[in-house]
Amino acid sequence: MGQTMMNREHMLHRTLGLIGIFVMTISASLGQTEAIYQAQFDSANAAYARGEFSLAQSGYESLLEDRVHFASEFNLGNAFFKQQKFGLAILHYERARQLTPNNEDLETNLTLANSQISDRIEALPTAGISNVWQGIVAPGRHLLWHRLMVLFWTLGFGALAARLLSQNFGNRRILGTLGTSLLAVGIAFMSLSWSALNRISNNKSAIVLANESPVRSQPGDAGMTLFMIHEGTKVAVIQQDSRYTKIKLPNGNVGWIASNDMETI
């Protein structure tokens, strides 16, 4: 009996040790990757400070190829603005806004960029509490909530596994409560991750990048031209295929434009 208890205690310590090693390995890997990204980001910032805006643009674009990063999107918008590419500047400001809504510096720069374009179409105001929730479930937060969900579920199941191996009633109770609590937090993060993913899937907007684009009553050149929109205009995407996209403006106007004339946020 004594040998069995010792074996179970040994398995408990071993399980907890493996969980600790797992968490430390993930942390170390993330730390190394972040250091590489930071060096690339600093290099792009240095190019921007020297006035080499095209080089800075390339640096930020390289960073954004395989990660979601507010500061890179924001600074890339700045680099395009300095090159007077206002449509692209607005596109990346809007992408940064999805990651971190209500950032004062971003809102200032976005307002300035919008003042440089031809069209003046005001978006409808939203309630304050809605802005808070939109910030929590912003599309850029999806990966964060997903990682936290995986982490807390791993820790939660690890605690429950340790509970099964423990012979001490007090430890079993503590580990059971801890495991259940960690799993509950993981479920909460799963809900946030799903909400952010849902926004990515269902709430699509785009920025017009062509100097001028006709909005037609139906797809193709046969459709009657309803009105013209210009570079930098933000539109909601209702339906999209490889050649034409059905859009809606904040004022309610709807029509079709060439898909190549715009880029989704």
Tab-separated table of C-alpha atoms in Angstrom:
chain	number	residue	atom	x	y	z
A	1	MET	CA	0.000	0.000	0.000
A	2	GLY	CA	2.823	2.343	0.958
A	3	GLN	CA	4.654	1.557	-2.278
A	4	THR	CA	1.494	2.269	-4.307
A	5	MET	CA	1.023	5.638	-2.636
A	6	MET	CA	4.675	6.515	-3.273
A	7	ASN	CA	4.303	5.553	-6.935
A	8	ARG	CA	1.215	7.735	-7.290
A	9	GLU	CA	2.922	10.662	-5.594
A	10	HIS	CA	5.880	10.181	-7.922
A	11	MET	CA	3.530	10.213	-10.938
A	12	LEU	CA	1.856	13.345	-9.587
A	13	HIS	CA	5.152	15.212	-9.285
A	14	ARG	CA	6.213	13.984	-12.699
A	15	THR	CA	2.939	15.166	-14.280
A	16	LEU	CA	3.223	18.581	-12.668
A	17	GLY	CA	6.847	18.790	-13.792
A	18	LEU	CA	5.917	17.991	-17.396
A	19	ILE	CA	3.195	20.645	-17.336
A	20	GLY	CA	5.735	23.159	-16.020
A	21	ILE	CA	8.229	22.241	-18.750
A	22	PHE	CA	5.494	22.552	-21.393
A	23	VAL	CA	4.513	26.044	-20.221
A	24	MET	CA	8.159	27.174	-19.980
A	25	THR	CA	8.947	25.832	-23.471
A	26	ILE	CA	6.027	27.711	-25.006
A	27	SER	CA	7.019	30.896	-23.170
A	28	ALA	CA	10.638	30.639	-24.326
A	29	SER	CA	9.626	29.991	-27.940
A	30	LEU	CA	7.245	32.941	-27.966
A	31	GLY	CA	9.942	35.131	-26.407
A	32	GLN	CA	12.496	34.265	-29.126
A	33	THR	CA	9.999	34.857	-31.915
A	34	GLU	CA	8.974	38.195	-30.416
A	35	ALA	CA	12.631	39.290	-30.258
A	36	ILE	CA	13.006	38.656	-34.008
A	37	TYR	CA	9.839	40.597	-34.783
A	38	GLN	CA	10.964	43.462	-32.556
A	39	ALA	CA	14.288	43.722	-34.403
A	40	GLN	CA	12.471	43.888	-37.759
A	41	PHE	CA	10.040	46.460	-36.389
A	42	ASP	CA	12.871	48.634	-35.045
A	43	SER	CA	14.630	48.472	-38.431
A	44	ALA	CA	11.485	49.627	-40.240
A	45	ASN	CA	11.022	52.425	-37.701
A	46	ALA	CA	14.615	53.557	-38.251
A	47	ALA	CA	14.023	53.722	-42.021
A	48	TYR	CA	10.868	55.771	-41.427
A	49	ALA	CA	12.770	58.171	-39.133
A	50	ARG	CA	15.379	58.673	-41.889
A	51	GLY	CA	12.622	59.579	-44.337
A	52	GLU	CA	13.054	56.363	-46.337
A	53	PHE	CA	9.328	55.710	-46.434
A	54	SER	CA	9.394	53.121	-49.220
A	55	LEU	CA	11.974	51.063	-47.299
A	56	ALA	CA	9.955	51.417	-44.100
A	57	GLN	CA	6.866	50.296	-46.027
A	58	SER	CA	8.661	47.115	-47.125
A	59	GLY	CA	9.747	46.411	-43.553
A	60	TYR	CA	6.250	46.750	-42.118
A	61	GLU	CA	4.747	44.684	-44.951
A	62	SER	CA	7.258	41.910	-44.251
A	63	LEU	CA	6.243	41.872	-40.594
A	64	LEU	CA	2.569	41.669	-41.466
A	65	GLU	CA	2.966	38.707	-43.810
A	66	ASP	CA	2.776	36.198	-40.961
A	67	ARG	CA	1.430	38.057	-37.954
A	68	VAL	CA	-1.219	40.502	-36.779
A	69	HIS	CA	0.370	43.611	-35.277
A	70	PHE	CA	-1.310	46.929	-34.516
A	71	ALA	CA	1.818	49.107	-34.496
A	72	SER	CA	3.005	47.737	-37.853
A	73	GLU	CA	-0.387	48.359	-39.465
A	74	PHE	CA	-0.482	51.870	-37.987
A	75	ASN	CA	3.064	52.737	-39.061
A	76	LEU	CA	2.506	51.232	-42.504
A	77	GLY	CA	-0.441	53.585	-42.872
A	78	ASN	CA	1.865	56.448	-41.902
A	79	ALA	CA	4.446	55.348	-44.487
A	80	PHE	CA	1.804	55.318	-47.230
A	81	PHE	CA	0.477	58.702	-46.080
A	82	LYS	CA	3.965	60.200	-46.376
A	83	GLN	CA	4.077	58.881	-49.954
A	84	GLN	CA	0.641	60.465	-50.573
A	85	LYS	CA	-0.925	57.057	-51.235
A	86	PHE	CA	-4.016	57.948	-49.256
A	87	GLY	CA	-6.154	54.958	-50.204
A	88	LEU	CA	-3.529	52.526	-48.954
A	89	ALA	CA	-2.949	54.686	-45.881
A	90	ILE	CA	-6.649	54.529	-45.005
A	91	LEU	CA	-6.708	50.764	-45.677
A	92	HIS	CA	-3.983	50.104	-43.122
A	93	TYR	CA	-5.326	52.614	-40.618
A	94	GLU	CA	-8.651	50.769	-40.806
A	95	ARG	CA	-6.908	47.421	-40.303
A	96	ALA	CA	-5.129	48.865	-37.279
A	97	ARG	CA	-8.465	50.186	-36.037
A	98	GLN	CA	-9.916	46.668	-36.134
A	99	LEU	CA	-7.077	45.541	-33.888
A	100	THR	CA	-7.275	48.452	-31.431
A	101	PRO	CA	-10.439	50.538	-31.733
A	102	ASN	CA	-10.602	54.063	-30.281
A	103	ASN	CA	-6.847	54.703	-30.286
A	104	GLU	CA	-6.550	58.509	-30.223
A	105	ASP	CA	-3.429	58.789	-32.409
A	106	LEU	CA	-4.924	56.402	-34.944
A	107	GLU	CA	-8.231	58.268	-35.052
A	108	THR	CA	-6.373	61.554	-35.599
A	109	ASN	CA	-4.320	60.152	-38.480
A	110	LEU	CA	-7.337	58.427	-40.018
A	111	THR	CA	-9.301	61.679	-39.909
A	112	LEU	CA	-6.391	63.493	-41.556
A	113	ALA	CA	-6.121	60.846	-44.283
A	114	ASN	CA	-9.869	60.978	-44.941
A	115	SER	CA	-9.623	64.748	-45.334
A	116	GLN	CA	-7.360	64.182	-48.354
A	117	ILE	CA	-9.853	62.121	-50.385
A	118	SER	CA	-12.702	63.231	-52.656
A	119	ASP	CA	-15.720	61.462	-51.154
A	120	ARG	CA	-17.271	62.602	-47.865
A	121	ILE	CA	-19.516	59.820	-46.573
A	122	GLU	CA	-20.024	59.867	-42.817
A	123	ALA	CA	-20.559	56.619	-40.904
A	124	LEU	CA	-23.455	56.400	-38.472
A	125	PRO	CA	-22.446	56.947	-34.813
A	126	THR	CA	-22.342	53.956	-32.448
A	127	ALA	CA	-23.128	53.692	-28.732
A	128	GLY	CA	-20.277	53.804	-26.207
A	129	ILE	CA	-20.895	50.330	-24.773
A	130	SER	CA	-20.927	48.957	-28.305
A	131	ASN	CA	-17.479	50.452	-28.909
A	132	VAL	CA	-16.149	48.715	-25.787
A	133	TRP	CA	-17.482	45.331	-26.894
A	134	GLN	CA	-16.218	45.851	-30.451
A	135	GLY	CA	-12.774	46.478	-28.985
A	136	ILE	CA	-12.881	43.270	-26.940
A	137	VAL	CA	-13.912	41.099	-29.890
A	138	ALA	CA	-11.919	42.993	-32.532
A	139	PRO	CA	-10.739	40.614	-35.289
A	140	GLY	CA	-7.125	41.107	-34.272
A	141	ARG	CA	-7.885	39.728	-30.805
A	142	HIS	CA	-8.942	36.317	-32.177
A	143	LEU	CA	-5.448	34.823	-31.982
A	144	LEU	CA	-4.899	36.160	-28.446
A	145	TRP	CA	-8.176	34.719	-27.143
A	146	HIS	CA	-7.477	31.415	-28.931
A	147	ARG	CA	-4.021	31.089	-27.364
A	148	LEU	CA	-5.361	31.892	-23.921
A	149	MET	CA	-8.136	29.332	-24.409
A	150	VAL	CA	-5.596	26.618	-25.268
A	151	LEU	CA	-3.347	27.605	-22.355
A	152	PHE	CA	-6.105	27.588	-19.739
A	153	TRP	CA	-7.573	24.334	-21.035
A	154	THR	CA	-4.143	22.710	-20.910
A	155	LEU	CA	-3.589	23.892	-17.350
A	156	GLY	CA	-7.139	22.916	-16.369
A	157	PHE	CA	-6.924	19.370	-17.702
A	158	GLY	CA	-3.439	19.079	-16.198
A	159	ALA	CA	-4.792	20.036	-12.776
A	160	LEU	CA	-7.630	17.500	-13.089
A	161	ALA	CA	-5.158	14.802	-14.145
A	162	ALA	CA	-3.001	15.634	-11.133
A	163	ARG	CA	-6.098	15.356	-8.926
A	164	LEU	CA	-6.673	11.777	-10.088
A	165	LEU	CA	-3.110	10.858	-9.149
A	166	SER	CA	-3.104	12.545	-5.757
A	167	GLN	CA	-3.920	10.540	-2.604
A	168	ASN	CA	-4.143	13.546	-0.319
A	169	PHE	CA	-7.756	14.623	0.140
A	170	GLY	CA	-6.825	18.270	0.647
A	171	ASN	CA	-4.702	18.337	-2.506
A	172	ARG	CA	-7.437	16.576	-4.501
A	173	ARG	CA	-9.947	19.210	-3.434
A	174	ILE	CA	-7.627	22.095	-4.295
A	175	LEU	CA	-6.638	20.598	-7.655
A	176	GLY	CA	-10.267	19.842	-8.516
A	177	THR	CA	-11.343	23.405	-7.786
A	178	LEU	CA	-8.341	24.816	-9.631
A	179	GLY	CA	-8.895	22.593	-12.667
A	180	THR	CA	-12.588	23.441	-12.888
A	181	SER	CA	-11.873	27.172	-12.560
A	182	LEU	CA	-9.183	27.073	-15.255
A	183	LEU	CA	-11.497	25.220	-17.634
A	184	ALA	CA	-14.262	27.777	-16.972
A	185	VAL	CA	-11.875	30.624	-17.838
A	186	GLY	CA	-10.856	28.679	-20.951
A	187	ILE	CA	-14.513	28.460	-21.997
A	188	ALA	CA	-14.846	32.232	-21.538
A	189	PHE	CA	-11.822	32.797	-23.793
A	190	MET	CA	-13.318	30.340	-26.306
A	191	SER	CA	-16.460	32.473	-26.433
A	192	LEU	CA	-14.400	35.628	-27.056
A	193	SER	CA	-12.344	33.841	-29.713
A	194	TRP	CA	-15.515	32.675	-31.470
A	195	SER	CA	-16.996	36.184	-31.363
A	196	ALA	CA	-13.843	37.685	-32.894
A	197	LEU	CA	-13.766	34.970	-35.571
A	198	ASN	CA	-17.433	35.634	-36.321
A	199	ARG	CA	-16.644	39.310	-36.933
A	200	ILE	CA	-13.867	38.299	-39.334
A	201	SER	CA	-16.272	36.045	-41.265
A	202	ASN	CA	-19.372	38.218	-41.339
A	203	ASN	CA	-18.407	41.893	-41.087
A	204	LYS	CA	-16.390	42.665	-44.208
A	205	SER	CA	-15.490	46.142	-45.346
A	206	ALA	CA	-13.169	47.393	-48.061
A	207	ILE	CA	-11.324	50.498	-49.195
A	208	VAL	CA	-11.473	51.716	-52.782
A	209	LEU	CA	-7.923	51.923	-54.182
A	210	ALA	CA	-8.699	52.931	-57.773
A	211	ASN	CA	-8.606	56.665	-58.481
A	212	GLU	CA	-12.226	56.450	-59.606
A	213	SER	CA	-14.626	53.502	-59.794
A	214	PRO	CA	-18.126	53.397	-61.309
A	215	VAL	CA	-20.817	51.854	-59.134
A	216	ARG	CA	-23.255	49.976	-61.357
A	217	SER	CA	-26.773	48.613	-60.989
A	218	GLN	CA	-25.611	45.064	-61.798
A	219	PRO	CA	-22.293	43.236	-62.282
A	220	GLY	CA	-20.423	44.007	-65.479
A	221	ASP	CA	-20.232	46.867	-67.965
A	222	ALA	CA	-23.847	46.312	-69.005
A	223	GLY	CA	-25.073	47.667	-65.667
A	224	MET	CA	-26.154	51.300	-65.505
A	225	THR	CA	-23.699	53.597	-63.739
A	226	LEU	CA	-25.409	54.828	-60.583
A	227	PHE	CA	-22.640	57.007	-59.211
A	228	MET	CA	-18.851	57.209	-58.914
A	229	ILE	CA	-16.706	56.567	-55.873
A	230	HIS	CA	-13.059	57.457	-55.441
A	231	GLU	CA	-9.834	56.353	-53.821
A	232	GLY	CA	-9.999	56.004	-50.055
A	233	THR	CA	-13.773	55.490	-49.763
A	234	LYS	CA	-14.794	52.838	-47.237
A	235	VAL	CA	-17.588	50.469	-48.282
A	236	ALA	CA	-19.347	47.450	-46.774
A	237	VAL	CA	-18.965	44.216	-48.756
A	238	ILE	CA	-22.300	42.471	-49.294
A	239	GLN	CA	-21.400	39.928	-51.973
A	240	GLN	CA	-18.101	39.242	-53.703
A	241	ASP	CA	-16.670	37.139	-56.494
A	242	SER	CA	-13.449	37.252	-58.470
A	243	ARG	CA	-14.592	40.038	-60.837
A	244	TYR	CA	-17.335	42.095	-59.188
A	245	THR	CA	-18.380	43.040	-55.678
A	246	LYS	CA	-21.714	44.257	-54.382
A	247	ILE	CA	-21.127	47.093	-51.925
A	248	LYS	CA	-23.114	49.307	-49.600
A	249	LEU	CA	-22.183	52.825	-48.510
A	250	PRO	CA	-22.902	54.220	-45.039
A	251	ASN	CA	-25.716	56.339	-46.510
A	252	GLY	CA	-27.478	53.192	-47.762
A	253	ASN	CA	-26.567	53.367	-51.449
A	254	VAL	CA	-25.939	49.932	-52.979
A	255	GLY	CA	-24.297	48.855	-56.232
A	256	TRP	CA	-21.604	46.778	-57.929
A	257	ILE	CA	-17.964	47.697	-58.566
A	258	ALA	CA	-14.998	45.855	-60.066
A	259	SER	CA	-13.338	43.743	-57.364
A	260	ASN	CA	-9.892	44.889	-58.524
A	261	ASP	CA	-10.816	48.485	-57.656
A	262	MET	CA	-10.880	47.763	-53.912
A	263	GLU	CA	-9.175	45.756	-51.185
A	264	THR	CA	-10.872	44.255	-48.151
A	265	ILE	CA	-9.813	45.521	-44.731
